[in-house]
Short mmCIF file of C-alpha atoms in Angstrom, two decimals:
data_model
loop_
_atom_site.label_atom_id
_atom_site.label_comp_id
_atom_site.label_asym_id
_atom_site.label_seq_id
_atom_site.Cartn_x
_atom_site.Cartn_y
_atom_site.Cartn_z
CA MET H 30 -46.85 5.30 39.95
CA ALA H 31 -49.17 2.42 39.16
CA ALA H 32 -48.16 -1.17 39.87
CA LYS H 33 -44.88 -2.09 38.14
CA ARG H 34 -45.08 -4.31 35.10
CA LYS H 35 -43.08 -7.50 34.93
CA THR H 36 -42.11 -6.95 31.30
CA PRO H 37 -41.40 -3.47 29.99
CA VAL H 38 -44.09 -2.23 27.62
CA LYS H 39 -43.14 -2.07 23.99
CA THR H 40 -43.67 1.47 22.87
CA ARG H 41 -47.11 1.96 21.43
CA ASN H 42 -45.81 4.58 19.04
CA PRO H 43 -43.16 3.08 16.79
CA ASP H 44 -40.74 5.44 15.05
CA LEU H 45 -41.14 5.94 11.33
CA ILE H 46 -37.91 7.85 11.25
CA ARG H 47 -35.96 8.96 14.28
CA GLY H 48 -38.01 11.74 15.79
CA VAL H 49 -41.21 11.06 13.85
CA GLY H 50 -43.76 8.71 15.39
CA LYS H 51 -46.31 6.72 13.49
CA TYR H 52 -49.31 8.00 15.39
CA SER H 53 -50.46 11.54 15.97
CA ARG H 54 -51.03 13.07 19.35
CA SER H 55 -54.75 12.53 19.26
CA LYS H 56 -54.33 8.93 18.12
CA MET H 57 -51.89 8.29 20.96
CA TYR H 58 -54.35 9.80 23.45
CA HIS H 59 -56.80 7.22 22.28
CA LYS H 60 -54.26 4.36 22.25
CA ARG H 61 -53.03 5.03 25.77
CA GLY H 62 -56.55 4.84 27.03
CA LEU H 63 -56.46 8.24 28.70
CA TRP H 64 -60.15 8.60 27.79
CA ALA H 65 -60.88 5.48 29.85
CA ILE H 66 -58.92 6.76 32.82
CA LYS H 67 -60.79 10.02 32.64
CA ALA H 68 -64.15 8.29 32.34
CA LYS H 69 -63.35 6.20 35.40
CA ASN H 70 -62.59 9.36 37.31
CA GLY H 71 -65.69 11.26 36.26
CA GLY H 72 -64.46 13.38 33.38
CA ALA H 73 -61.20 14.73 34.75
CA PHE H 74 -57.76 13.27 35.06
CA PRO H 75 -57.24 11.69 38.48
CA ARG H 76 -55.19 13.87 40.77
CA HIS H 77 -53.29 12.61 43.73
CA ASP H 78 -52.69 15.30 46.30
CA PRO H 79 -49.38 14.93 48.08
CA LYS H 80 -49.86 13.37 51.50
CA PRO H 81 -49.41 15.89 54.29
CA LYS H 82 -45.91 15.48 55.63
CA ALA H 83 -45.30 14.90 59.30
CA PRO H 84 -43.84 18.11 60.75
CA ALA H 85 -40.06 17.86 60.71
CA ALA H 86 -38.34 18.07 64.08
CA ALA H 87 -36.84 21.49 64.70
CA GLU H 88 -33.21 21.29 63.64
CA LYS H 89 -30.61 23.04 65.72
CA PRO H 90 -27.94 24.86 63.74
CA PRO H 91 -24.72 22.83 63.91
CA LYS H 92 -22.04 24.01 66.35
CA PHE H 93 -19.19 23.23 64.02
CA TYR H 94 -18.74 24.07 60.37
CA PRO H 95 -15.70 22.56 58.66
CA ALA H 96 -13.27 25.15 57.26
CA GLU H 97 -13.64 23.84 53.73
CA ASP H 98 -16.57 22.06 52.22
CA VAL H 99 -16.46 18.38 53.08
CA LYS H 100 -17.04 16.19 50.05
CA LYS H 101 -19.58 13.43 50.41
CA PRO H 102 -18.38 10.18 48.88
CA LEU H 103 -20.53 9.00 46.00
CA LEU H 104 -23.02 6.27 46.82
CA ASN H 105 -22.02 2.81 45.64
CA LYS H 106 -25.12 0.93 44.65
CA ARG H 107 -23.29 -1.89 42.96
CA LYS H 108 -24.48 -5.36 43.87
CA PRO H 109 -21.85 -7.97 43.02
CA LYS H 110 -23.14 -11.03 41.18
CA PRO H 111 -21.68 -14.49 41.56
CA THR H 112 -19.08 -15.35 38.92
CA LYS H 113 -20.59 -16.53 35.70
CA LEU H 114 -20.57 -20.30 35.64
CA ARG H 115 -18.90 -21.83 32.61
CA ALA H 116 -21.29 -23.63 30.29
CA SER H 117 -19.31 -26.83 30.75
CA ILE H 118 -20.00 -26.91 34.48
CA THR H 119 -23.45 -28.22 35.35
CA PRO H 120 -24.59 -29.92 38.56
CA GLY H 121 -23.21 -33.43 38.48
CA THR H 122 -20.18 -32.68 36.33
CA VAL H 123 -16.94 -34.38 37.28
CA LEU H 124 -14.29 -31.72 37.83
CA ILE H 125 -10.53 -32.04 38.11
CA LEU H 126 -9.01 -29.93 40.86
CA LEU H 127 -5.88 -28.17 39.66
CA ALA H 128 -4.40 -26.80 42.83
CA GLY H 129 -4.48 -27.09 46.57
CA ARG H 130 -4.45 -30.06 48.88
CA PHE H 131 -6.54 -32.19 46.59
CA MET H 132 -4.95 -31.33 43.28
CA GLY H 133 -5.47 -33.89 40.60
CA LYS H 134 -8.52 -35.36 42.29
CA ARG H 135 -11.64 -35.94 40.29
CA VAL H 136 -14.59 -34.57 42.12
CA VAL H 137 -18.35 -34.09 41.68
CA PHE H 138 -19.79 -30.60 41.32
CA LEU H 139 -22.93 -29.93 43.34
CA LYS H 140 -23.86 -26.29 42.99
CA GLN H 141 -22.56 -22.75 42.79
CA LEU H 142 -22.75 -20.76 46.02
CA THR H 143 -23.72 -17.11 46.23
CA SER H 144 -20.11 -16.10 46.61
CA GLY H 145 -19.41 -17.61 43.20
CA LEU H 146 -17.40 -20.54 44.55
CA LEU H 147 -18.31 -24.05 43.52
CA LEU H 148 -19.59 -26.54 46.09
CA VAL H 149 -17.92 -29.85 45.47
CA THR H 150 -17.70 -33.27 47.08
CA GLY H 151 -15.43 -36.29 46.52
CA PRO H 152 -17.54 -38.20 47.52
CA PHE H 153 -15.51 -38.55 50.66
CA LYS H 154 -15.64 -42.33 50.76
CA ILE H 155 -14.32 -42.61 47.24
CA ASN H 156 -11.46 -40.16 47.12
CA GLY H 157 -11.23 -38.39 50.46
CA VAL H 158 -12.43 -35.01 49.29
CA PRO H 159 -15.06 -33.64 51.69
CA LEU H 160 -17.73 -31.05 50.99
CA ARG H 161 -15.57 -28.19 49.89
CA ARG H 162 -15.62 -24.87 48.11
CA VAL H 163 -13.48 -24.39 45.06
CA ASN H 164 -12.89 -21.50 42.72
CA GLN H 165 -13.99 -21.99 39.14
CA SER H 166 -10.61 -20.97 37.74
CA TYR H 167 -8.82 -23.77 39.54
CA VAL H 168 -10.93 -26.50 38.03
CA ILE H 169 -11.16 -28.33 34.72
CA ALA H 170 -14.63 -29.53 33.79
CA THR H 171 -14.75 -32.94 32.18
CA SER H 172 -17.55 -34.16 30.01
CA THR H 173 -18.43 -36.88 32.52
CA LYS H 174 -21.66 -36.26 34.36
CA VAL H 175 -23.04 -37.95 37.46
CA ASP H 176 -26.72 -38.19 38.21
CA ILE H 177 -27.21 -35.78 41.08
CA SER H 178 -30.98 -35.75 41.38
CA GLY H 179 -31.07 -37.52 44.72
CA VAL H 180 -28.83 -35.05 46.50
CA ILE H 181 -30.19 -32.24 48.68
CA VAL H 182 -27.79 -29.32 48.68
CA ASP H 183 -30.02 -26.47 49.77
CA LYS H 184 -28.67 -26.23 53.28
CA PHE H 185 -25.11 -25.51 52.17
CA ASP H 186 -24.07 -21.92 51.68
CA ASP H 187 -20.99 -19.83 52.36
CA LYS H 188 -21.84 -19.38 56.03
CA TYR H 189 -21.66 -23.15 56.50
CA PHE H 190 -17.97 -22.95 55.59
CA ALA H 191 -17.11 -19.90 57.65
CA LYS H 192 -14.30 -20.32 60.16
CA GLU H 193 -15.36 -20.65 63.75
CA VAL H 194 -14.46 -17.59 65.78
CA GLU H 195 -12.32 -18.68 68.69
CA LYS H 196 -12.77 -16.99 72.00
CA ARG H 197 -9.48 -15.55 73.17
CA LYS H 198 -8.82 -16.35 76.77
CA LYS H 199 -7.00 -13.66 78.66
CA LYS H 200 -3.77 -15.06 79.97
CA THR H 201 -2.41 -14.17 83.35
CA GLU H 202 1.34 -14.08 83.98
CA GLY H 203 1.43 -17.57 85.40
CA GLU H 204 -0.46 -19.12 82.55
CA PHE H 205 1.93 -17.75 79.98
CA PHE H 206 4.59 -20.10 81.16
CA GLU H 207 2.36 -23.08 81.49
CA ALA H 208 2.22 -25.51 78.66
CA GLU H 209 -0.52 -24.47 76.29
CA LYS H 210 -3.42 -26.80 76.19
CA GLU H 211 -3.92 -27.39 72.53
CA ASP H 212 -7.46 -28.28 71.71
CA LYS H 213 -7.38 -30.57 68.79
CA LYS H 214 -9.77 -29.23 66.22
CA LYS H 215 -12.20 -32.03 65.76
CA LEU H 216 -14.62 -31.93 62.90
CA PRO H 217 -18.06 -31.42 64.46
CA GLU H 218 -20.30 -34.43 64.21
CA ASP H 219 -23.02 -32.64 62.31
CA LYS H 220 -20.62 -31.85 59.47
CA LYS H 221 -19.73 -35.51 59.27
CA GLU H 222 -23.43 -36.35 59.13
CA ASP H 223 -23.98 -33.82 56.37
CA GLN H 224 -21.17 -35.39 54.38
CA LYS H 225 -22.67 -38.85 54.75
CA ALA H 226 -26.12 -37.65 53.79
CA VAL H 227 -24.89 -36.00 50.61
CA ASP H 228 -22.65 -38.87 49.65
CA ALA H 229 -25.22 -41.61 50.23
CA SER H 230 -27.33 -40.91 47.17
CA LEU H 231 -24.30 -39.83 45.14
CA ILE H 232 -22.46 -43.09 45.71
CA LYS H 233 -25.53 -45.04 44.63
CA SER H 234 -25.70 -43.26 41.30
CA ILE H 235 -21.94 -43.56 40.88
CA GLU H 236 -21.96 -47.29 41.44
CA GLY H 237 -24.61 -47.60 38.77
CA VAL H 238 -22.13 -46.49 36.12
CA PRO H 239 -19.38 -48.99 35.27
CA ASP H 240 -15.83 -47.86 36.16
CA LEU H 241 -16.99 -44.46 37.43
CA LYS H 242 -16.06 -45.26 41.01
CA ALA H 243 -12.52 -46.20 40.06
CA TYR H 244 -12.35 -43.14 37.83
CA LEU H 245 -13.23 -40.84 40.71
CA ALA H 246 -10.81 -42.62 42.99
CA ALA H 247 -7.93 -42.17 40.56
CA ARG H 248 -6.09 -38.90 40.35
CA PHE H 249 -5.36 -36.96 37.22
CA SER H 250 -1.77 -36.31 36.30
CA LEU H 251 0.04 -35.13 33.22
CA LYS H 252 2.22 -37.84 31.78
CA SER H 253 5.11 -37.64 29.39
CA GLY H 254 3.94 -36.52 25.98
CA MET H 255 0.58 -35.22 27.17
CA LYS H 256 -0.15 -31.78 25.88
CA PRO H 257 -2.96 -30.04 27.75
CA HIS H 258 -3.77 -27.79 24.84
CA GLU H 259 -4.54 -30.87 22.77
CA LEU H 260 -6.40 -32.84 25.41
CA VAL H 261 -10.16 -33.12 25.31
CA PHE H 262 -11.50 -33.33 28.82
CA MET P 13 -4.87 -43.89 33.56
CA LEU P 14 -6.76 -45.85 36.20
CA ASP P 15 -4.77 -46.64 39.29
CA SER P 16 -4.82 -50.17 40.52
CA GLY P 17 -4.02 -50.70 44.16
CA THR P 18 -4.67 -48.38 47.03
CA GLY P 19 -3.20 -45.31 45.41
CA TRP P 20 -0.79 -44.60 48.20
CA ARG P 21 2.71 -45.80 49.00
CA THR P 22 3.92 -46.27 52.52
CA GLY P 23 5.17 -42.99 53.83
CA GLY P 24 2.17 -41.07 52.50
CA ARG P 25 3.45 -40.58 48.97
CA PRO P 26 1.00 -41.23 46.14
CA GLU P 27 1.56 -44.40 44.17
CA VAL P 28 1.91 -42.76 40.80
CA ASP P 29 5.47 -41.83 40.10
CA ARG P 30 4.77 -38.46 38.66
CA TRP P 31 2.13 -36.16 40.05
CA ARG P 32 2.49 -33.44 37.55
CA LEU P 33 -0.31 -30.94 37.11
CA TYR P 34 1.91 -28.50 35.32
CA VAL P 35 3.55 -28.39 31.93
CA ARG P 36 7.31 -28.25 31.79
CA GLY P 37 8.90 -25.17 30.31
CA THR P 38 12.43 -24.00 29.68
CA ILE P 39 13.65 -20.49 30.31
CA LEU P 40 15.36 -19.33 27.17
CA GLY P 41 16.42 -15.89 28.26
CA TYR P 42 15.11 -12.38 28.30
CA LYS P 43 13.24 -10.55 25.64
CA ARG P 44 15.97 -8.95 23.60
CA SER P 45 17.19 -7.49 20.40
CA LYS P 46 20.66 -8.16 19.10
CA SER P 47 22.51 -6.01 21.58
CA ASN P 48 19.95 -5.02 24.18
CA GLN P 49 17.96 -7.16 26.55
CA TYR P 50 14.85 -6.31 28.54
CA PRO P 51 14.83 -8.40 31.70
CA ASN P 52 11.29 -7.57 32.72
CA THR P 53 10.00 -10.08 30.17
CA SER P 54 11.37 -13.60 29.85
CA LEU P 55 11.07 -16.01 26.97
CA ILE P 56 9.88 -19.50 27.79
CA GLN P 57 9.69 -22.59 25.63
CA ILE P 58 6.78 -24.80 26.70
CA GLU P 59 7.15 -28.49 26.04
CA GLY P 60 5.01 -29.68 23.19
CA VAL P 61 3.99 -26.25 21.98
CA THR P 62 5.28 -25.50 18.54
CA THR P 63 3.01 -22.90 16.94
CA LYS P 64 1.61 -19.51 17.77
CA GLU P 65 -1.96 -20.87 17.67
CA GLU P 66 -1.23 -23.51 20.29
CA VAL P 67 0.01 -20.83 22.66
CA ALA P 68 -3.49 -19.35 22.86
CA TRP P 69 -4.51 -22.08 25.30
CA TYR P 70 -1.72 -21.07 27.67
CA ALA P 71 -2.33 -17.33 27.68
CA GLY P 72 -2.77 -16.11 31.22
CA LYS P 73 -1.75 -19.36 32.84
CA ARG P 74 0.37 -18.96 35.93
CA MET P 75 3.93 -20.18 36.10
CA ALA P 76 6.45 -20.70 38.82
CA TYR P 77 10.21 -20.68 38.75
CA ILE P 78 11.37 -22.82 41.63
CA TYR P 79 14.91 -22.79 42.91
CA LYS P 80 16.88 -23.75 45.97
CA ASP P 81 18.94 -21.71 48.30
CA LYS P 82 21.24 -22.40 51.23
CA VAL P 83 19.38 -20.12 53.60
CA LYS P 84 16.04 -21.42 54.81
CA LYS P 85 13.15 -19.09 54.18
CA ASN P 86 9.73 -19.95 55.61
CA SER P 87 11.37 -23.15 56.92
CA SER P 88 12.18 -24.34 53.40
CA HIS P 89 15.21 -24.35 51.17
CA TYR P 90 12.94 -24.00 48.14
CA ARG P 91 11.96 -20.61 46.82
CA CYS P 92 9.62 -19.57 44.11
CA ILE P 93 9.03 -16.70 41.73
CA TRP P 94 5.50 -16.55 40.36
CA GLY P 95 4.63 -15.27 36.93
CA LYS P 96 2.22 -15.67 34.08
CA VAL P 97 2.19 -16.32 30.37
CA THR P 98 1.50 -13.05 28.63
CA ARG P 99 1.66 -13.64 24.88
CA PRO P 100 3.28 -15.68 22.15
CA HIS P 101 6.69 -14.75 20.91
CA GLY P 102 7.15 -15.35 17.23
CA ASN P 103 5.55 -18.12 15.23
CA SER P 104 7.06 -21.21 16.76
CA GLY P 105 5.44 -21.61 20.12
CA VAL P 106 7.80 -19.62 22.32
CA ILE P 107 6.01 -17.47 24.85
CA ARG P 108 6.69 -14.28 26.66
CA ALA P 109 6.21 -14.27 30.38
CA LYS P 110 6.26 -11.71 33.13
CA PHE P 111 7.24 -12.61 36.63
CA LYS P 112 6.56 -10.89 39.91
CA SER P 113 10.21 -10.02 40.05
CA ASN P 114 12.49 -10.46 37.09
CA LEU P 115 14.03 -13.87 36.67
CA PRO P 116 17.67 -14.04 37.68
CA PRO P 117 20.13 -14.58 34.82
CA LYS P 118 21.29 -17.86 36.32
CA SER P 119 17.83 -19.24 35.52
CA MET P 120 18.48 -19.38 31.78
CA GLY P 121 18.11 -22.96 30.67
CA ASP P 122 16.28 -23.90 33.85
CA ARG P 123 12.94 -25.53 34.33
CA VAL P 124 9.78 -23.49 34.85
CA ARG P 125 6.38 -24.92 35.77
CA VAL P 126 3.44 -23.75 33.71
CA PHE P 127 0.28 -24.57 35.59
CA MET P 128 -3.11 -25.28 34.08
CA TYR P 129 -4.86 -22.57 36.07
CA PRO P 130 -6.63 -20.10 35.77
CA SER P 131 -8.53 -22.61 33.74
CA ASN P 132 -11.07 -21.92 31.08
CA ILE P 133 -12.19 -25.41 30.14
#
């Protein structure tokens, strides 16, 4: 095949009626430029001989044949795509978290990761929410937007949030009865640095907008008489 | 809705009195006809919802029936049955709901929490 085209070619022979093209065979020969291809190749259509195959290694007949035919499972070529992002969620949108440890917190959306989860930050200084992943379904998008142009988020992906694999130490009999040394899980310093780097430019743009800092610090809660189906977020 | 103050009380509780991110609902009973009832579907009245059209917002939202028991399970006296809003029931804002396991009959008249997730806003 020749080099692939970026856009599929519109058919050169539009249908007059289904099954009847506008142009005749000879006209189409001319339109497709087959005469030019032939001329380039000296009067005949270019022919590509199949490349000689490397001789296949001699295969030994298998020792074992299963009693009944073994079915091969069908190939799965499906490539999952990240969840479709709602139109209301754009980088810089203030989201309300609906569940989990930080429920009710108003938080800034940074980007969607390849797994489909949303990357989100408090900013940490304002409401205590660190860089975190959140599922789109557990979030309400408000119409408030924050200017996010100064923030670099390229280095964050799902692997950044993967749990650290702990090495299991083999215990001997004696150690079983000893008091377990519990290593306190400290947040590694580089993650703290990442948080500060992301938040620095965010906080600047937040402080530029009146009341936005207090808005992000406050939590959302349903009060008496509030009907979510009537609220405009 | 802006909080003044630090936002936290001593003891780690948030300053706001109510921290509700769910809508209150009342369990009315099971789906039923005059003399037969079908306990796999419950009828719930959500606060503030009075018409069939308003129920559309709540379709698919998850709900939890929370109750207490003497025996501690998972180190807590509180237990929960999860469910979701399936469809409206009638014209006046009552909804039908299906729970992971059927609601016990003692729950009739009790509170149910209708959460705002899975959200579509």
